[in-house]
Amino acid sequence: PGALYSLMCSARSPVSGNRAGHPATAEVAGPACGRLNQDIANAVVRRHKRFFGRGPTKAQAFFRHNFVVVVLEDSLTEAERRLVAGGHREEVLRMRLRYQQAMRDELVSAIEELTHGKVRAFLGGNHSDPDLVFALFVLDRPVAGERAAAAAT
C-alpha cells in the first residue's frame, strides 16, 4: 500500500474547512505533485461553494496516469440533510446527480486548465451517509510530471 500511495502522489492529509460556511482549503505535504493535488481540490471546492452557497469541509484530490479523482466530504446543505433524515435520500441523491451534471463544464474546464490535458470522460457520484461526493476525470494522456514526482519519493 505504501508504494502505491507514493506513486499516486496522493495528498497526505485531506483538505479541511469548517461548517461556518468557510470552504476547505488545501494543506498538502509531499512530492511535487502535491501542489497539483492541492490546486485541483481547491478548484473543485470553489466551484461547489459558488454553486451551492457553501463548500465541503474536506476535500482530497489525487491522480495516477490519466485519472484524476476528487473526493469531497460534508457537502450536503442543511436542507438536503433534513430531507435525507426525513426519508428522502433517493430524491436528494438524484438532485445531486443533476447538480453535478449542471456543473460538468465548469469542473472539466478547471481540470483541463490545471492538468493541461483534455478530459475524455467525467463521472460523478454521491453518497448521503457518510456525506461524500466523488468525481473521476479521465484525461487524454497522463498528467505531466507524474513520473518525475513519483521518482522523487
Short mmCIF file of C-alpha atoms in Angstrom, two decimals:
data_model
loop_
_atom_site.label_atom_id
_atom_site.label_comp_id
_atom_site.label_asym_id
_atom_site.label_seq_id
_atom_site.Cartn_x
_atom_site.Cartn_y
_atom_site.Cartn_z
CA PRO A 1 0.00 0.00 0.00
CA GLY A 2 2.77 2.49 0.79
CA ALA A 3 4.39 2.19 -2.64
CA LEU A 4 1.08 2.65 -4.41
CA TYR A 5 0.41 5.68 -2.23
CA SER A 6 3.66 7.29 -3.32
CA LEU A 7 3.08 6.53 -6.97
CA MET A 8 -0.38 8.05 -6.81
CA CYS A 9 1.10 11.30 -5.48
CA SER A 10 -1.88 11.33 -3.20
CA ALA A 11 -2.33 14.19 -0.75
CA ARG A 12 -1.00 13.14 2.63
CA SER A 13 -3.71 14.98 4.52
CA PRO A 14 -7.20 15.89 3.35
CA VAL A 15 -8.19 19.44 2.67
CA SER A 16 -10.19 20.80 5.60
CA GLY A 17 -12.64 23.60 6.20
CA ASN A 18 -15.42 24.24 8.68
CA ARG A 19 -19.21 24.29 8.91
CA ALA A 20 -19.35 28.09 9.33
CA GLY A 21 -19.53 28.49 5.57
CA HIS A 22 -15.78 28.63 5.01
CA PRO A 23 -14.77 26.27 2.22
CA ALA A 24 -11.99 23.78 2.55
CA THR A 25 -8.50 24.95 1.77
CA ALA A 26 -5.72 22.56 0.96
CA GLU A 27 -2.78 21.89 3.21
CA VAL A 28 -0.84 19.22 1.40
CA ALA A 29 2.63 17.97 2.17
CA GLY A 30 4.51 15.64 -0.08
CA PRO A 31 6.03 15.33 -3.51
CA ALA A 32 5.99 17.94 -6.27
CA CYS A 33 2.60 16.77 -7.47
CA GLY A 34 1.19 17.64 -4.04
CA ARG A 35 0.78 21.18 -5.33
CA LEU A 36 -1.30 19.96 -8.27
CA ASN A 37 -3.46 17.87 -5.91
CA GLN A 38 -3.99 20.95 -3.77
CA ASP A 39 -4.86 23.13 -6.76
CA ILE A 40 -7.34 20.55 -8.10
CA ALA A 41 -9.03 20.15 -4.70
CA ASN A 42 -9.25 23.92 -4.24
CA ALA A 43 -10.67 24.45 -7.75
CA VAL A 44 -13.42 21.87 -7.22
CA VAL A 45 -14.22 23.23 -3.74
CA ARG A 46 -14.51 26.79 -5.13
CA ARG A 47 -16.97 25.66 -7.79
CA HIS A 48 -19.05 23.75 -5.24
CA LYS A 49 -19.14 26.78 -2.97
CA ARG A 50 -20.22 29.04 -5.81
CA PHE A 51 -22.90 26.57 -6.93
CA PHE A 52 -24.30 25.55 -3.52
CA GLY A 53 -23.54 28.60 -1.40
CA ARG A 54 -21.16 26.54 0.77
CA GLY A 55 -18.29 24.21 0.10
CA PRO A 56 -17.45 20.84 1.57
CA THR A 57 -15.46 20.78 4.81
CA LYS A 58 -12.95 18.24 3.49
CA ALA A 59 -11.56 17.57 0.04
CA GLN A 60 -8.88 15.32 -1.42
CA ALA A 61 -7.57 15.08 -4.93
CA PHE A 62 -5.04 12.73 -6.46
CA PHE A 63 -4.02 11.47 -9.86
CA ARG A 64 -2.40 8.45 -11.42
CA HIS A 65 -1.56 8.26 -15.09
CA ASN A 66 -4.54 9.79 -16.90
CA PHE A 67 -7.02 9.53 -13.99
CA VAL A 68 -7.84 12.39 -11.63
CA VAL A 69 -10.00 11.64 -8.58
CA VAL A 70 -11.59 14.16 -6.24
CA VAL A 71 -13.41 13.21 -3.03
CA LEU A 72 -15.42 15.79 -1.09
CA GLU A 73 -16.82 15.27 2.40
CA ASP A 74 -19.63 17.05 4.21
CA SER A 75 -21.03 18.77 1.15
CA LEU A 76 -24.80 18.49 1.70
CA THR A 77 -26.66 21.66 2.56
CA GLU A 78 -28.71 21.83 5.76
CA ALA A 79 -31.92 21.46 3.72
CA GLU A 80 -30.57 18.35 1.97
CA ARG A 81 -29.52 16.82 5.31
CA ARG A 82 -33.03 17.37 6.66
CA LEU A 83 -34.56 15.78 3.57
CA VAL A 84 -32.29 12.75 3.96
CA ALA A 85 -33.20 12.49 7.65
CA GLY A 86 -36.88 12.68 6.66
CA GLY A 87 -36.59 9.67 4.37
CA HIS A 88 -35.96 11.43 1.04
CA ARG A 89 -32.43 10.14 0.44
CA GLU A 90 -33.06 8.98 -3.14
CA GLU A 91 -34.55 12.33 -4.15
CA VAL A 92 -31.55 14.20 -2.72
CA LEU A 93 -29.09 11.88 -4.47
CA ARG A 94 -30.94 12.25 -7.78
CA MET A 95 -30.90 16.03 -7.44
CA ARG A 96 -27.21 15.99 -6.51
CA LEU A 97 -26.51 13.99 -9.67
CA ARG A 98 -28.34 16.66 -11.68
CA TYR A 99 -26.33 19.38 -9.94
CA GLN A 100 -23.11 17.56 -10.83
CA GLN A 101 -24.22 17.35 -14.46
CA ALA A 102 -25.01 21.08 -14.42
CA MET A 103 -21.53 21.80 -13.03
CA ARG A 104 -19.81 19.48 -15.50
CA ASP A 105 -18.50 22.13 -17.90
CA GLU A 106 -17.00 24.24 -15.10
CA LEU A 107 -15.39 21.23 -13.42
CA VAL A 108 -13.99 19.87 -16.69
CA SER A 109 -12.61 23.29 -17.63
CA ALA A 110 -10.82 23.59 -14.28
CA ILE A 111 -9.27 20.11 -14.55
CA GLU A 112 -8.16 20.74 -18.13
CA GLU A 113 -6.57 24.06 -17.19
CA LEU A 114 -4.70 22.58 -14.24
CA THR A 115 -3.55 19.31 -15.85
CA HIS A 116 -3.03 20.61 -19.40
CA GLY A 117 -4.91 17.53 -20.61
CA LYS A 118 -8.26 17.10 -22.32
CA VAL A 119 -10.97 15.43 -20.21
CA ARG A 120 -12.32 12.48 -22.20
CA ALA A 121 -14.84 11.43 -19.55
CA PHE A 122 -16.25 12.76 -16.30
CA LEU A 123 -18.06 10.51 -13.87
CA GLY A 124 -19.53 11.59 -10.56
CA GLY A 125 -21.29 10.01 -7.65
CA ASN A 126 -22.83 10.98 -4.33
CA HIS A 127 -23.42 9.20 -1.06
CA SER A 128 -25.55 10.53 1.77
CA ASP A 129 -24.30 8.63 4.83
CA PRO A 130 -21.45 9.32 5.02
CA ASP A 131 -21.84 12.55 3.07
CA LEU A 132 -19.41 12.06 0.18
CA VAL A 133 -19.07 13.29 -3.41
CA PHE A 134 -16.80 11.54 -5.89
CA ALA A 135 -15.58 12.88 -9.21
CA LEU A 136 -13.46 10.93 -11.66
CA PHE A 137 -11.88 12.65 -14.65
CA VAL A 138 -10.32 10.55 -17.40
CA LEU A 139 -7.76 12.54 -19.39
CA ASP A 140 -6.49 12.01 -22.91
CA ARG A 141 -2.94 11.49 -21.59
CA PRO A 142 -1.07 11.02 -18.30
CA VAL A 143 -0.72 14.08 -16.11
CA ALA A 144 2.57 15.81 -16.96
CA GLY A 145 5.32 15.41 -14.39
CA GLU A 146 3.88 12.32 -12.72
CA ARG A 147 6.96 10.17 -13.38
CA ALA A 148 9.36 12.81 -12.07
CA ALA A 149 7.31 13.34 -8.91
CA ALA A 150 6.94 9.59 -8.29
CA ALA A 151 10.68 9.03 -8.81
CA ALA A 152 11.49 11.70 -6.23
CA THR A 153 9.62 9.85 -3.47
#
